[in-house]
Amino acid sequence: MSRLPELYVAVDVEADGPIPGPYSMISLGMAVAGRPELAFYTELKPISDEFVPAALAVSGLDRDRLLREAPPAEEAMGAAARWVNGLREIGRPVFLAAPAVWDGMFVHWYFTRFVGHSPFGATGSGVDLRSYWMGLTGCEWVRTRKGTVKHELGLTDVPHTHHAGEDAAELAQVFDAVLRRRGRER
């Protein structure tokens, strides 16, 4: 096993519908916990004509602009895979999301569909903030919402904006604080 440290890559996705394929991932942000200088962001050209207006509205992104200006999924996901693989020079990338089911579903599907494989591994598995917090604190699921975790960690000034790059950075900051708390409790 490599002696390089694990790098927790906080991932956030904005999408225009509930599942990949019929709907599109329209932006992707990634940031490394504890390393705010290590971040990636891209928008993506929608891959289908289908979208849910309410889902699209969450991100505030203009679908017509994305269709005209955003890189195609192959290009965007290729750049994302190169960024993740570039991290291997300094550590071992581990997927991190909140919730991992939502973001992981889109990211794994997009990497597999447009790159041929995921740089996070064949299963697309990773760390889920809510499950990790539940295991660390022994709390019930209802106490694992990111807002609750942020409050308990004193991170009340860290916004959630629904911009994939900013929200990935938010998650990286939250998880870094979770890891520091874990270190103090050992």
PDB file of N, CA and C in Angstrom, residues 38-133:
ATOM      1  N   LEU A  38      -6.369  23.255  -3.795  1.00  0.00           N
ATOM      2  CA  LEU A  38      -6.600  22.160  -4.739  1.00  0.00           C
ATOM      3  C   LEU A  38      -8.086  22.056  -5.039  1.00  0.00           C
ATOM      4  N   ALA A  39      -8.494  22.643  -6.157  1.00  0.00           N
ATOM      5  CA  ALA A  39      -9.914  22.675  -6.502  1.00  0.00           C
ATOM      6  C   ALA A  39     -10.090  22.597  -8.011  1.00  0.00           C
ATOM      7  N   PHE A  40     -11.271  22.128  -8.409  1.00  0.00           N
ATOM      8  CA  PHE A  40     -11.616  21.970  -9.822  1.00  0.00           C
ATOM      9  C   PHE A  40     -13.081  22.351  -9.990  1.00  0.00           C
ATOM     10  N   TYR A  41     -13.389  23.021 -11.100  1.00  0.00           N
ATOM     11  CA  TYR A  41     -14.780  23.345 -11.412  1.00  0.00           C
ATOM     12  C   TYR A  41     -14.970  23.338 -12.915  1.00  0.00           C
ATOM     13  N   THR A  42     -16.103  22.791 -13.329  1.00  0.00           N
ATOM     14  CA  THR A  42     -16.489  22.872 -14.734  1.00  0.00           C
ATOM     15  C   THR A  42     -18.006  22.897 -14.841  1.00  0.00           C
ATOM     16  N   GLU A  43     -18.471  23.532 -15.879  1.00  0.00           N
ATOM     17  CA  GLU A  43     -19.865  23.410 -16.271  1.00  0.00           C
ATOM     18  C   GLU A  43     -19.891  22.434 -17.432  1.00  0.00           C
ATOM     19  N   LEU A  44     -21.061  21.876 -17.731  1.00  0.00           N
ATOM     20  CA  LEU A  44     -21.180  20.884 -18.786  1.00  0.00           C
ATOM     21  C   LEU A  44     -22.365  21.202 -19.677  1.00  0.00           C
ATOM     22  N   LYS A  45     -22.178  20.934 -20.952  1.00  0.00           N
ATOM     23  CA  LYS A  45     -23.278  21.044 -21.910  1.00  0.00           C
ATOM     24  C   LYS A  45     -24.286  19.939 -21.586  1.00  0.00           C
ATOM     25  N   PRO A  46     -25.564  20.258 -21.468  1.00  0.00           N
ATOM     26  CA  PRO A  46     -26.569  19.225 -21.203  1.00  0.00           C
ATOM     27  C   PRO A  46     -26.525  18.118 -22.272  1.00  0.00           C
ATOM     28  N   ILE A  47     -26.794  16.884 -21.823  1.00  0.00           N
ATOM     29  CA  ILE A  47     -26.704  15.730 -22.723  1.00  0.00           C
ATOM     30  C   ILE A  47     -28.054  15.289 -23.262  1.00  0.00           C
ATOM     31  N   SER A  48     -29.135  15.900 -22.770  1.00  0.00           N
ATOM     32  CA  SER A  48     -30.449  15.526 -23.270  1.00  0.00           C
ATOM     33  C   SER A  48     -31.323  16.775 -23.338  1.00  0.00           C
ATOM     34  N   ASP A  49     -32.475  16.616 -23.969  1.00  0.00           N
ATOM     35  CA  ASP A  49     -33.426  17.720 -24.051  1.00  0.00           C
ATOM     36  C   ASP A  49     -34.323  17.792 -22.817  1.00  0.00           C
ATOM     37  N   GLU A  50     -34.309  16.743 -22.016  1.00  0.00           N
ATOM     38  CA  GLU A  50     -35.177  16.678 -20.843  1.00  0.00           C
ATOM     39  C   GLU A  50     -34.567  17.466 -19.688  1.00  0.00           C
ATOM     40  N   PHE A  51     -35.414  18.161 -18.934  1.00  0.00           N
ATOM     41  CA  PHE A  51     -34.987  18.783 -17.688  1.00  0.00           C
ATOM     42  C   PHE A  51     -36.211  19.100 -16.841  1.00  0.00           C
ATOM     43  N   VAL A  52     -35.979  19.229 -15.556  1.00  0.00           N
ATOM     44  CA  VAL A  52     -37.018  19.598 -14.609  1.00  0.00           C
ATOM     45  C   VAL A  52     -36.763  21.054 -14.240  1.00  0.00           C
ATOM     46  N   PRO A  53     -37.667  21.946 -14.613  1.00  0.00           N
ATOM     47  CA  PRO A  53     -37.420  23.375 -14.356  1.00  0.00           C
ATOM     48  C   PRO A  53     -37.036  23.696 -12.913  1.00  0.00           C
ATOM     49  N   ALA A  54     -37.691  23.066 -11.942  1.00  0.00           N
ATOM     50  CA  ALA A  54     -37.370  23.342 -10.538  1.00  0.00           C
ATOM     51  C   ALA A  54     -35.954  22.891 -10.190  1.00  0.00           C
ATOM     52  N   ALA A  55     -35.512  21.770 -10.745  1.00  0.00           N
ATOM     53  CA  ALA A  55     -34.149  21.292 -10.498  1.00  0.00           C
ATOM     54  C   ALA A  55     -33.128  22.231 -11.128  1.00  0.00           C
ATOM     55  N   LEU A  56     -33.401  22.667 -12.330  1.00  0.00           N
ATOM     56  CA  LEU A  56     -32.515  23.606 -13.019  1.00  0.00           C
ATOM     57  C   LEU A  56     -32.428  24.916 -12.247  1.00  0.00           C
ATOM     58  N   ALA A  57     -33.524  25.362 -11.696  1.00  0.00           N
ATOM     59  CA  ALA A  57     -33.567  26.643 -10.984  1.00  0.00           C
ATOM     60  C   ALA A  57     -32.673  26.651  -9.744  1.00  0.00           C
ATOM     61  N   VAL A  58     -32.465  25.490  -9.128  1.00  0.00           N
ATOM     62  CA  VAL A  58     -31.645  25.421  -7.911  1.00  0.00           C
ATOM     63  C   VAL A  58     -30.253  25.982  -8.158  1.00  0.00           C
ATOM     64  N   SER A  59     -29.652  25.656  -9.293  1.00  0.00           N
ATOM     65  CA  SER A  59     -28.284  26.082  -9.580  1.00  0.00           C
ATOM     66  C   SER A  59     -28.195  27.523 -10.057  1.00  0.00           C
ATOM     67  N   GLY A  60     -29.275  28.024 -10.613  1.00  0.00           N
ATOM     68  CA  GLY A  60     -29.239  29.364 -11.186  1.00  0.00           C
ATOM     69  C   GLY A  60     -28.526  29.422 -12.522  1.00  0.00           C
ATOM     70  N   LEU A  61     -28.125  28.272 -13.050  1.00  0.00           N
ATOM     71  CA  LEU A  61     -27.437  28.248 -14.341  1.00  0.00           C
ATOM     72  C   LEU A  61     -28.438  28.382 -15.481  1.00  0.00           C
ATOM     73  N   ASP A  62     -28.013  29.032 -16.549  1.00  0.00           N
ATOM     74  CA  ASP A  62     -28.842  29.257 -17.732  1.00  0.00           C
ATOM     75  C   ASP A  62     -28.614  28.106 -18.710  1.00  0.00           C
ATOM     76  N   ARG A  63     -29.638  27.298 -18.909  1.00  0.00           N
ATOM     77  CA  ARG A  63     -29.522  26.116 -19.770  1.00  0.00           C
ATOM     78  C   ARG A  63     -29.157  26.492 -21.202  1.00  0.00           C
ATOM     79  N   ASP A  64     -29.736  27.557 -21.737  1.00  0.00           N
ATOM     80  CA  ASP A  64     -29.407  27.976 -23.103  1.00  0.00           C
ATOM     81  C   ASP A  64     -27.937  28.367 -23.216  1.00  0.00           C
ATOM     82  N   ARG A  65     -27.414  29.064 -22.203  1.00  0.00           N
ATOM     83  CA  ARG A  65     -25.991  29.426 -22.209  1.00  0.00           C
ATOM     84  C   ARG A  65     -25.130  28.173 -22.160  1.00  0.00           C
ATOM     85  N   LEU A  66     -25.502  27.216 -21.310  1.00  0.00           N
ATOM     86  CA  LEU A  66     -24.739  25.967 -21.218  1.00  0.00           C
ATOM     87  C   LEU A  66     -24.723  25.239 -22.562  1.00  0.00           C
ATOM     88  N   LEU A  67     -25.864  25.202 -23.241  1.00  0.00           N
ATOM     89  CA  LEU A  67     -25.932  24.543 -24.551  1.00  0.00           C
ATOM     90  C   LEU A  67     -25.005  25.224 -25.557  1.00  0.00           C
ATOM     91  N   ARG A  68     -24.866  26.535 -25.458  1.00  0.00           N
ATOM     92  CA  ARG A  68     -24.005  27.277 -26.385  1.00  0.00           C
ATOM     93  C   ARG A  68     -22.529  27.257 -25.995  1.00  0.00           C
ATOM     94  N   GLU A  69     -22.236  27.376 -24.689  1.00  0.00           N
ATOM     95  CA  GLU A  69     -20.880  27.691 -24.259  1.00  0.00           C
ATOM     96  C   GLU A  69     -20.161  26.626 -23.437  1.00  0.00           C
ATOM     97  N   ALA A  70     -20.876  25.785 -22.744  1.00  0.00           N
ATOM     98  CA  ALA A  70     -20.221  24.812 -21.859  1.00  0.00           C
ATOM     99  C   ALA A  70     -19.551  23.713 -22.675  1.00  0.00           C
ATOM    100  N   PRO A  71     -18.478  23.145 -22.125  1.00  0.00           N
ATOM    101  CA  PRO A  71     -17.829  22.037 -22.839  1.00  0.00           C
ATOM    102  C   PRO A  71     -18.722  20.801 -22.855  1.00  0.00           C
ATOM    103  N   PRO A  72     -18.596  19.996 -23.918  1.00  0.00           N
ATOM    104  CA  PRO A  72     -19.339  18.726 -23.948  1.00  0.00           C
ATOM    105  C   PRO A  72     -18.897  17.825 -22.794  1.00  0.00           C
ATOM    106  N   ALA A  73     -19.744  16.902 -22.418  1.00  0.00           N
ATOM    107  CA  ALA A  73     -19.469  16.024 -21.281  1.00  0.00           C
ATOM    108  C   ALA A  73     -18.139  15.285 -21.429  1.00  0.00           C
ATOM    109  N   GLU A  74     -17.813  14.822 -22.633  1.00  0.00           N
ATOM    110  CA  GLU A  74     -16.541  14.101 -22.834  1.00  0.00           C
ATOM    111  C   GLU A  74     -15.357  14.977 -22.455  1.00  0.00           C
ATOM    112  N   GLU A  75     -15.397  16.224 -22.867  1.00  0.00           N
ATOM    113  CA  GLU A  75     -14.301  17.149 -22.590  1.00  0.00           C
ATOM    114  C   GLU A  75     -14.246  17.511 -21.100  1.00  0.00           C
ATOM    115  N   ALA A  76     -15.394  17.847 -20.535  1.00  0.00           N
ATOM    116  CA  ALA A  76     -15.439  18.242 -19.126  1.00  0.00           C
ATOM    117  C   ALA A  76     -15.019  17.093 -18.212  1.00  0.00           C
ATOM    118  N   MET A  77     -15.536  15.893 -18.475  1.00  0.00           N
ATOM    119  CA  MET A  77     -15.209  14.760 -17.615  1.00  0.00           C
ATOM    120  C   MET A  77     -13.775  14.291 -17.834  1.00  0.00           C
ATOM    121  N   GLY A  78     -13.262  14.434 -19.047  1.00  0.00           N
ATOM    122  CA  GLY A  78     -11.854  14.131 -19.288  1.00  0.00           C
ATOM    123  C   GLY A  78     -10.959  15.044 -18.473  1.00  0.00           C
ATOM    124  N   ALA A  79     -11.274  16.334 -18.441  1.00  0.00           N
ATOM    125  CA  ALA A  79     -10.505  17.289 -17.641  1.00  0.00           C
ATOM    126  C   ALA A  79     -10.624  16.959 -16.153  1.00  0.00           C
ATOM    127  N   ALA A  80     -11.821  16.577 -15.716  1.00  0.00           N
ATOM    128  CA  ALA A  80     -12.022  16.215 -14.312  1.00  0.00           C
ATOM    129  C   ALA A  80     -11.206  14.983 -13.947  1.00  0.00           C
ATOM    130  N   ALA A  81     -11.185  13.981 -14.812  1.00  0.00           N
ATOM    131  CA  ALA A  81     -10.411  12.764 -14.553  1.00  0.00           C
ATOM    132  C   ALA A  81      -8.917  13.079 -14.495  1.00  0.00           C
ATOM    133  N   ARG A  82      -8.448  13.927 -15.399  1.00  0.00           N
ATOM    134  CA  ARG A  82      -7.021  14.313 -15.373  1.00  0.00           C
ATOM    135  C   ARG A  82      -6.681  15.033 -14.073  1.00  0.00           C
ATOM    136  N   TRP A  83      -7.585  15.898 -13.607  1.00  0.00           N
ATOM    137  CA  TRP A  83      -7.343  16.607 -12.353  1.00  0.00           C
ATOM    138  C   TRP A  83      -7.247  15.620 -11.190  1.00  0.00           C
ATOM    139  N   VAL A  84      -8.224  14.699 -11.085  1.00  0.00           N
ATOM    140  CA  VAL A  84      -8.199  13.707  -9.999  1.00  0.00           C
ATOM    141  C   VAL A  84      -6.930  12.869 -10.096  1.00  0.00           C
ATOM    142  N   ASN A  85      -6.602  12.385 -11.281  1.00  0.00           N
ATOM    143  CA  ASN A  85      -5.408  11.552 -11.439  1.00  0.00           C
ATOM    144  C   ASN A  85      -4.131  12.321 -11.132  1.00  0.00           C
ATOM    145  N   GLY A  86      -4.117  13.622 -11.393  1.00  0.00           N
ATOM    146  CA  GLY A  86      -2.966  14.445 -11.054  1.00  0.00           C
ATOM    147  C   GLY A  86      -2.708  14.518  -9.556  1.00  0.00           C
ATOM    148  N   LEU A  87      -3.762  14.347  -8.773  1.00  0.00           N
ATOM    149  CA  LEU A  87      -3.606  14.349  -7.317  1.00  0.00           C
ATOM    150  C   LEU A  87      -2.787  13.164  -6.827  1.00  0.00           C
ATOM    151  N   ARG A  88      -2.693  12.113  -7.640  1.00  0.00           N
ATOM    152  CA  ARG A  88      -1.970  10.908  -7.231  1.00  0.00           C
ATOM    153  C   ARG A  88      -0.481  11.165  -6.993  1.00  0.00           C
ATOM    154  N   GLU A  89       0.019  12.277  -7.471  1.00  0.00           N
ATOM    155  CA  GLU A  89       1.417  12.636  -7.208  1.00  0.00           C
ATOM    156  C   GLU A  89       1.634  12.979  -5.740  1.00  0.00           C
ATOM    157  N   ILE A  90       0.585  13.407  -5.052  1.00  0.00           N
ATOM    158  CA  ILE A  90       0.726  13.822  -3.653  1.00  0.00           C
ATOM    159  C   ILE A  90      -0.120  13.000  -2.688  1.00  0.00           C
ATOM    160  N   GLY A  91      -0.997  12.163  -3.197  1.00  0.00           N
ATOM    161  CA  GLY A  91      -1.843  11.369  -2.315  1.00  0.00           C
ATOM    162  C   GLY A  91      -2.741  10.419  -3.067  1.00  0.00           C
ATOM    163  N   ARG A  92      -3.653   9.797  -2.315  1.00  0.00           N
ATOM    164  CA  ARG A  92      -4.597   8.827  -2.861  1.00  0.00           C
ATOM    165  C   ARG A  92      -5.998   9.420  -2.807  1.00  0.00           C
ATOM    166  N   PRO A  93      -6.553   9.823  -3.963  1.00  0.00           N
ATOM    167  CA  PRO A  93      -7.870  10.460  -3.975  1.00  0.00           C
ATOM    168  C   PRO A  93      -8.983   9.521  -3.497  1.00  0.00           C
ATOM    169  N   VAL A  94      -9.811  10.036  -2.599  1.00  0.00           N
ATOM    170  CA  VAL A  94     -10.966   9.318  -2.085  1.00  0.00           C
ATOM    171  C   VAL A  94     -12.181  10.216  -2.306  1.00  0.00           C
ATOM    172  N   PHE A  95     -13.183   9.692  -2.966  1.00  0.00           N
ATOM    173  CA  PHE A  95     -14.417  10.425  -3.225  1.00  0.00           C
ATOM    174  C   PHE A  95     -15.117  10.749  -1.916  1.00  0.00           C
ATOM    175  N   LEU A  96     -15.615  11.985  -1.800  1.00  0.00           N
ATOM    176  CA  LEU A  96     -16.342  12.440  -0.621  1.00  0.00           C
ATOM    177  C   LEU A  96     -17.519  13.279  -1.093  1.00  0.00           C
ATOM    178  N   ALA A  97     -18.698  13.028  -0.561  1.00  0.00           N
ATOM    179  CA  ALA A  97     -19.862  13.839  -0.929  1.00  0.00           C
ATOM    180  C   ALA A  97     -20.872  13.868   0.213  1.00  0.00           C
ATOM    181  N   ALA A  98     -21.855  14.749   0.048  1.00  0.00           N
ATOM    182  CA  ALA A  98     -22.927  14.873   1.042  1.00  0.00           C
ATOM    183  C   ALA A  98     -24.201  15.293   0.319  1.00  0.00           C
ATOM    184  N   PRO A  99     -25.025  14.340  -0.052  1.00  0.00           N
ATOM    185  CA  PRO A  99     -24.926  12.907   0.161  1.00  0.00           C
ATOM    186  C   PRO A  99     -24.162  12.223  -0.981  1.00  0.00           C
ATOM    187  N   ALA A 100     -23.431  11.207  -0.620  1.00  0.00           N
ATOM    188  CA  ALA A 100     -22.650  10.477  -1.612  1.00  0.00           C
ATOM    189  C   ALA A 100     -23.548   9.774  -2.628  1.00  0.00           C
ATOM    190  N   VAL A 101     -24.736   9.384  -2.221  1.00  0.00           N
ATOM    191  CA  VAL A 101     -25.645   8.695  -3.142  1.00  0.00           C
ATOM    192  C   VAL A 101     -25.994   9.612  -4.316  1.00  0.00           C
ATOM    193  N   TRP A 102     -26.380  10.850  -4.050  1.00  0.00           N
ATOM    194  CA  TRP A 102     -26.790  11.776  -5.115  1.00  0.00           C
ATOM    195  C   TRP A 102     -25.608  12.146  -6.008  1.00  0.00           C
ATOM    196  N   ASP A 103     -24.596  12.766  -5.418  1.00  0.00           N
ATOM    197  CA  ASP A 103     -23.457  13.237  -6.202  1.00  0.00           C
ATOM    198  C   ASP A 103     -22.710  12.068  -6.835  1.00  0.00           C
ATOM    199  N   GLY A 104     -22.564  10.986  -6.070  1.00  0.00           N
ATOM    200  CA  GLY A 104     -21.852   9.822  -6.577  1.00  0.00           C
ATOM    201  C   GLY A 104     -22.545   9.178  -7.763  1.00  0.00           C
ATOM    202  N   MET A 105     -23.861   9.174  -7.745  1.00  0.00           N
ATOM    203  CA  MET A 105     -24.623   8.597  -8.851  1.00  0.00           C
ATOM    204  C   MET A 105     -24.290   9.339 -10.151  1.00  0.00           C
ATOM    205  N   PHE A 106     -24.336  10.660 -10.117  1.00  0.00           N
ATOM    206  CA  PHE A 106     -24.039  11.438 -11.317  1.00  0.00           C
ATOM    207  C   PHE A 106     -22.572  11.321 -11.713  1.00  0.00           C
ATOM    208  N   VAL A 107     -21.672  11.482 -10.755  1.00  0.00           N
ATOM    209  CA  VAL A 107     -20.244  11.497 -11.071  1.00  0.00           C
ATOM    210  C   VAL A 107     -19.790  10.142 -11.615  1.00  0.00           C
ATOM    211  N   HIS A 108     -20.194   9.065 -10.958  1.00  0.00           N
ATOM    212  CA  HIS A 108     -19.776   7.742 -11.432  1.00  0.00           C
ATOM    213  C   HIS A 108     -20.352   7.453 -12.824  1.00  0.00           C
ATOM    214  N   TRP A 109     -21.631   7.760 -13.021  1.00  0.00           N
ATOM    215  CA  TRP A 109     -22.255   7.525 -14.320  1.00  0.00           C
ATOM    216  C   TRP A 109     -21.551   8.340 -15.404  1.00  0.00           C
ATOM    217  N   TYR A 110     -21.302   9.614 -15.137  1.00  0.00           N
ATOM    218  CA  TYR A 110     -20.660  10.475 -16.137  1.00  0.00           C
ATOM    219  C   TYR A 110     -19.229  10.023 -16.439  1.00  0.00           C
ATOM    220  N   PHE A 111     -18.447   9.696 -15.410  1.00  0.00           N
ATOM    221  CA  PHE A 111     -17.092   9.213 -15.670  1.00  0.00           C
ATOM    222  C   PHE A 111     -17.127   7.928 -16.489  1.00  0.00           C
ATOM    223  N   THR A 112     -17.980   6.995 -16.095  1.00  0.00           N
ATOM    224  CA  THR A 112     -18.056   5.718 -16.806  1.00  0.00           C
ATOM    225  C   THR A 112     -18.536   5.905 -18.234  1.00  0.00           C
ATOM    226  N   ARG A 113     -19.544   6.721 -18.423  1.00  0.00           N
ATOM    227  CA  ARG A 113     -20.125   6.938 -19.752  1.00  0.00           C
ATOM    228  C   ARG A 113     -19.212   7.725 -20.678  1.00  0.00           C
ATOM    229  N   PHE A 114     -18.551   8.768 -20.170  1.00  0.00           N
ATOM    230  CA  PHE A 114     -17.832   9.688 -21.048  1.00  0.00           C
ATOM    231  C   PHE A 114     -16.312   9.560 -20.994  1.00  0.00           C
ATOM    232  N   VAL A 115     -15.771   8.864 -19.979  1.00  0.00           N
ATOM    233  CA  VAL A 115     -14.326   8.649 -19.906  1.00  0.00           C
ATOM    234  C   VAL A 115     -14.000   7.161 -20.046  1.00  0.00           C
ATOM    235  N   GLY A 116     -14.953   6.311 -19.698  1.00  0.00           N
ATOM    236  CA  GLY A 116     -14.730   4.870 -19.783  1.00  0.00           C
ATOM    237  C   GLY A 116     -14.505   4.221 -18.432  1.00  0.00           C
ATOM    238  N   HIS A 117     -14.164   5.017 -17.433  1.00  0.00           N
ATOM    239  CA  HIS A 117     -13.963   4.527 -16.063  1.00  0.00           C
ATOM    240  C   HIS A 117     -13.874   5.726 -15.128  1.00  0.00           C
ATOM    241  N   SER A 118     -14.071   5.463 -13.856  1.00  0.00           N
ATOM    242  CA  SER A 118     -13.981   6.533 -12.867  1.00  0.00           C
ATOM    243  C   SER A 118     -12.604   6.558 -12.233  1.00  0.00           C
ATOM    244  N   PRO A 119     -11.996   7.737 -12.087  1.00  0.00           N
ATOM    245  CA  PRO A 119     -10.714   7.810 -11.393  1.00  0.00           C
ATOM    246  C   PRO A 119     -10.848   7.511  -9.897  1.00  0.00           C
ATOM    247  N   PHE A 120     -12.068   7.402  -9.410  1.00  0.00           N
ATOM    248  CA  PHE A 120     -12.306   7.042  -8.012  1.00  0.00           C
ATOM    249  C   PHE A 120     -12.494   5.537  -7.827  1.00  0.00           C
ATOM    250  N   GLY A 121     -12.407   4.760  -8.901  1.00  0.00           N
ATOM    251  CA  GLY A 121     -12.501   3.315  -8.790  1.00  0.00           C
ATOM    252  C   GLY A 121     -13.719   2.741  -9.486  1.00  0.00           C
ATOM    253  N   ALA A 122     -13.700   1.439  -9.652  1.00  0.00           N
ATOM    254  CA  ALA A 122     -14.713   0.740 -10.436  1.00  0.00           C
ATOM    255  C   ALA A 122     -16.104   0.795  -9.820  1.00  0.00           C
ATOM    256  N   THR A 123     -16.189   0.902  -8.497  1.00  0.00           N
ATOM    257  CA  THR A 123     -17.502   0.892  -7.853  1.00  0.00           C
ATOM    258  C   THR A 123     -18.069   2.291  -7.633  1.00  0.00           C
ATOM    259  N   GLY A 124     -17.243   3.307  -7.762  1.00  0.00           N
ATOM    260  CA  GLY A 124     -17.702   4.665  -7.510  1.00  0.00           C
ATOM    261  C   GLY A 124     -17.972   4.929  -6.045  1.00  0.00           C
ATOM    262  N   SER A 125     -17.463   4.081  -5.170  1.00  0.00           N
ATOM    263  CA  SER A 125     -17.732   4.242  -3.741  1.00  0.00           C
ATOM    264  C   SER A 125     -16.868   5.345  -3.144  1.00  0.00           C
ATOM    265  N   GLY A 126     -17.279   5.804  -1.981  1.00  0.00           N
ATOM    266  CA  GLY A 126     -16.529   6.836  -1.297  1.00  0.00           C
ATOM    267  C   GLY A 126     -17.135   7.122   0.062  1.00  0.00           C
ATOM    268  N   VAL A 127     -16.732   8.246   0.617  1.00  0.00           N
ATOM    269  CA  VAL A 127     -17.155   8.647   1.950  1.00  0.00           C
ATOM    270  C   VAL A 127     -18.402   9.526   1.845  1.00  0.00           C
ATOM    271  N   ASP A 128     -19.377   9.234   2.679  1.00  0.00           N
ATOM    272  CA  ASP A 128     -20.579  10.047   2.789  1.00  0.00           C
ATOM    273  C   ASP A 128     -20.492  10.817   4.109  1.00  0.00           C
ATOM    274  N   LEU A 129     -20.549  12.155   4.048  1.00  0.00           N
ATOM    275  CA  LEU A 129     -20.415  12.970   5.253  1.00  0.00           C
ATOM    276  C   LEU A 129     -21.412  12.567   6.333  1.00  0.00           C
ATOM    277  N   ARG A 130     -22.662  12.375   5.964  1.00  0.00           N
ATOM    278  CA  ARG A 130     -23.690  12.080   6.953  1.00  0.00           C
ATOM    279  C   ARG A 130     -23.431  10.750   7.662  1.00  0.00           C
ATOM    280  N   SER A 131     -23.053   9.729   6.902  1.00  0.00           N
ATOM    281  CA  SER A 131     -22.758   8.432   7.512  1.00  0.00           C
ATOM    282  C   SER A 131     -21.519   8.526   8.403  1.00  0.00           C
ATOM    283  N   TYR A 132     -20.511   9.257   7.934  1.00  0.00           N
ATOM    284  CA  TYR A 132     -19.283   9.420   8.708  1.00  0.00           C
ATOM    285  C   TYR A 132     -19.600  10.117  10.035  1.00  0.00           C
ATOM    286  N   TRP A 133     -20.383  11.193   9.989  1.00  0.00           N
ATOM    287  CA  TRP A 133     -20.735  11.940  11.198  1.00  0.00           C
ATOM    288  C   TRP A 133     -21.540  11.068  12.161  1.00  0.00           C
TER     289      TRP A 133
END
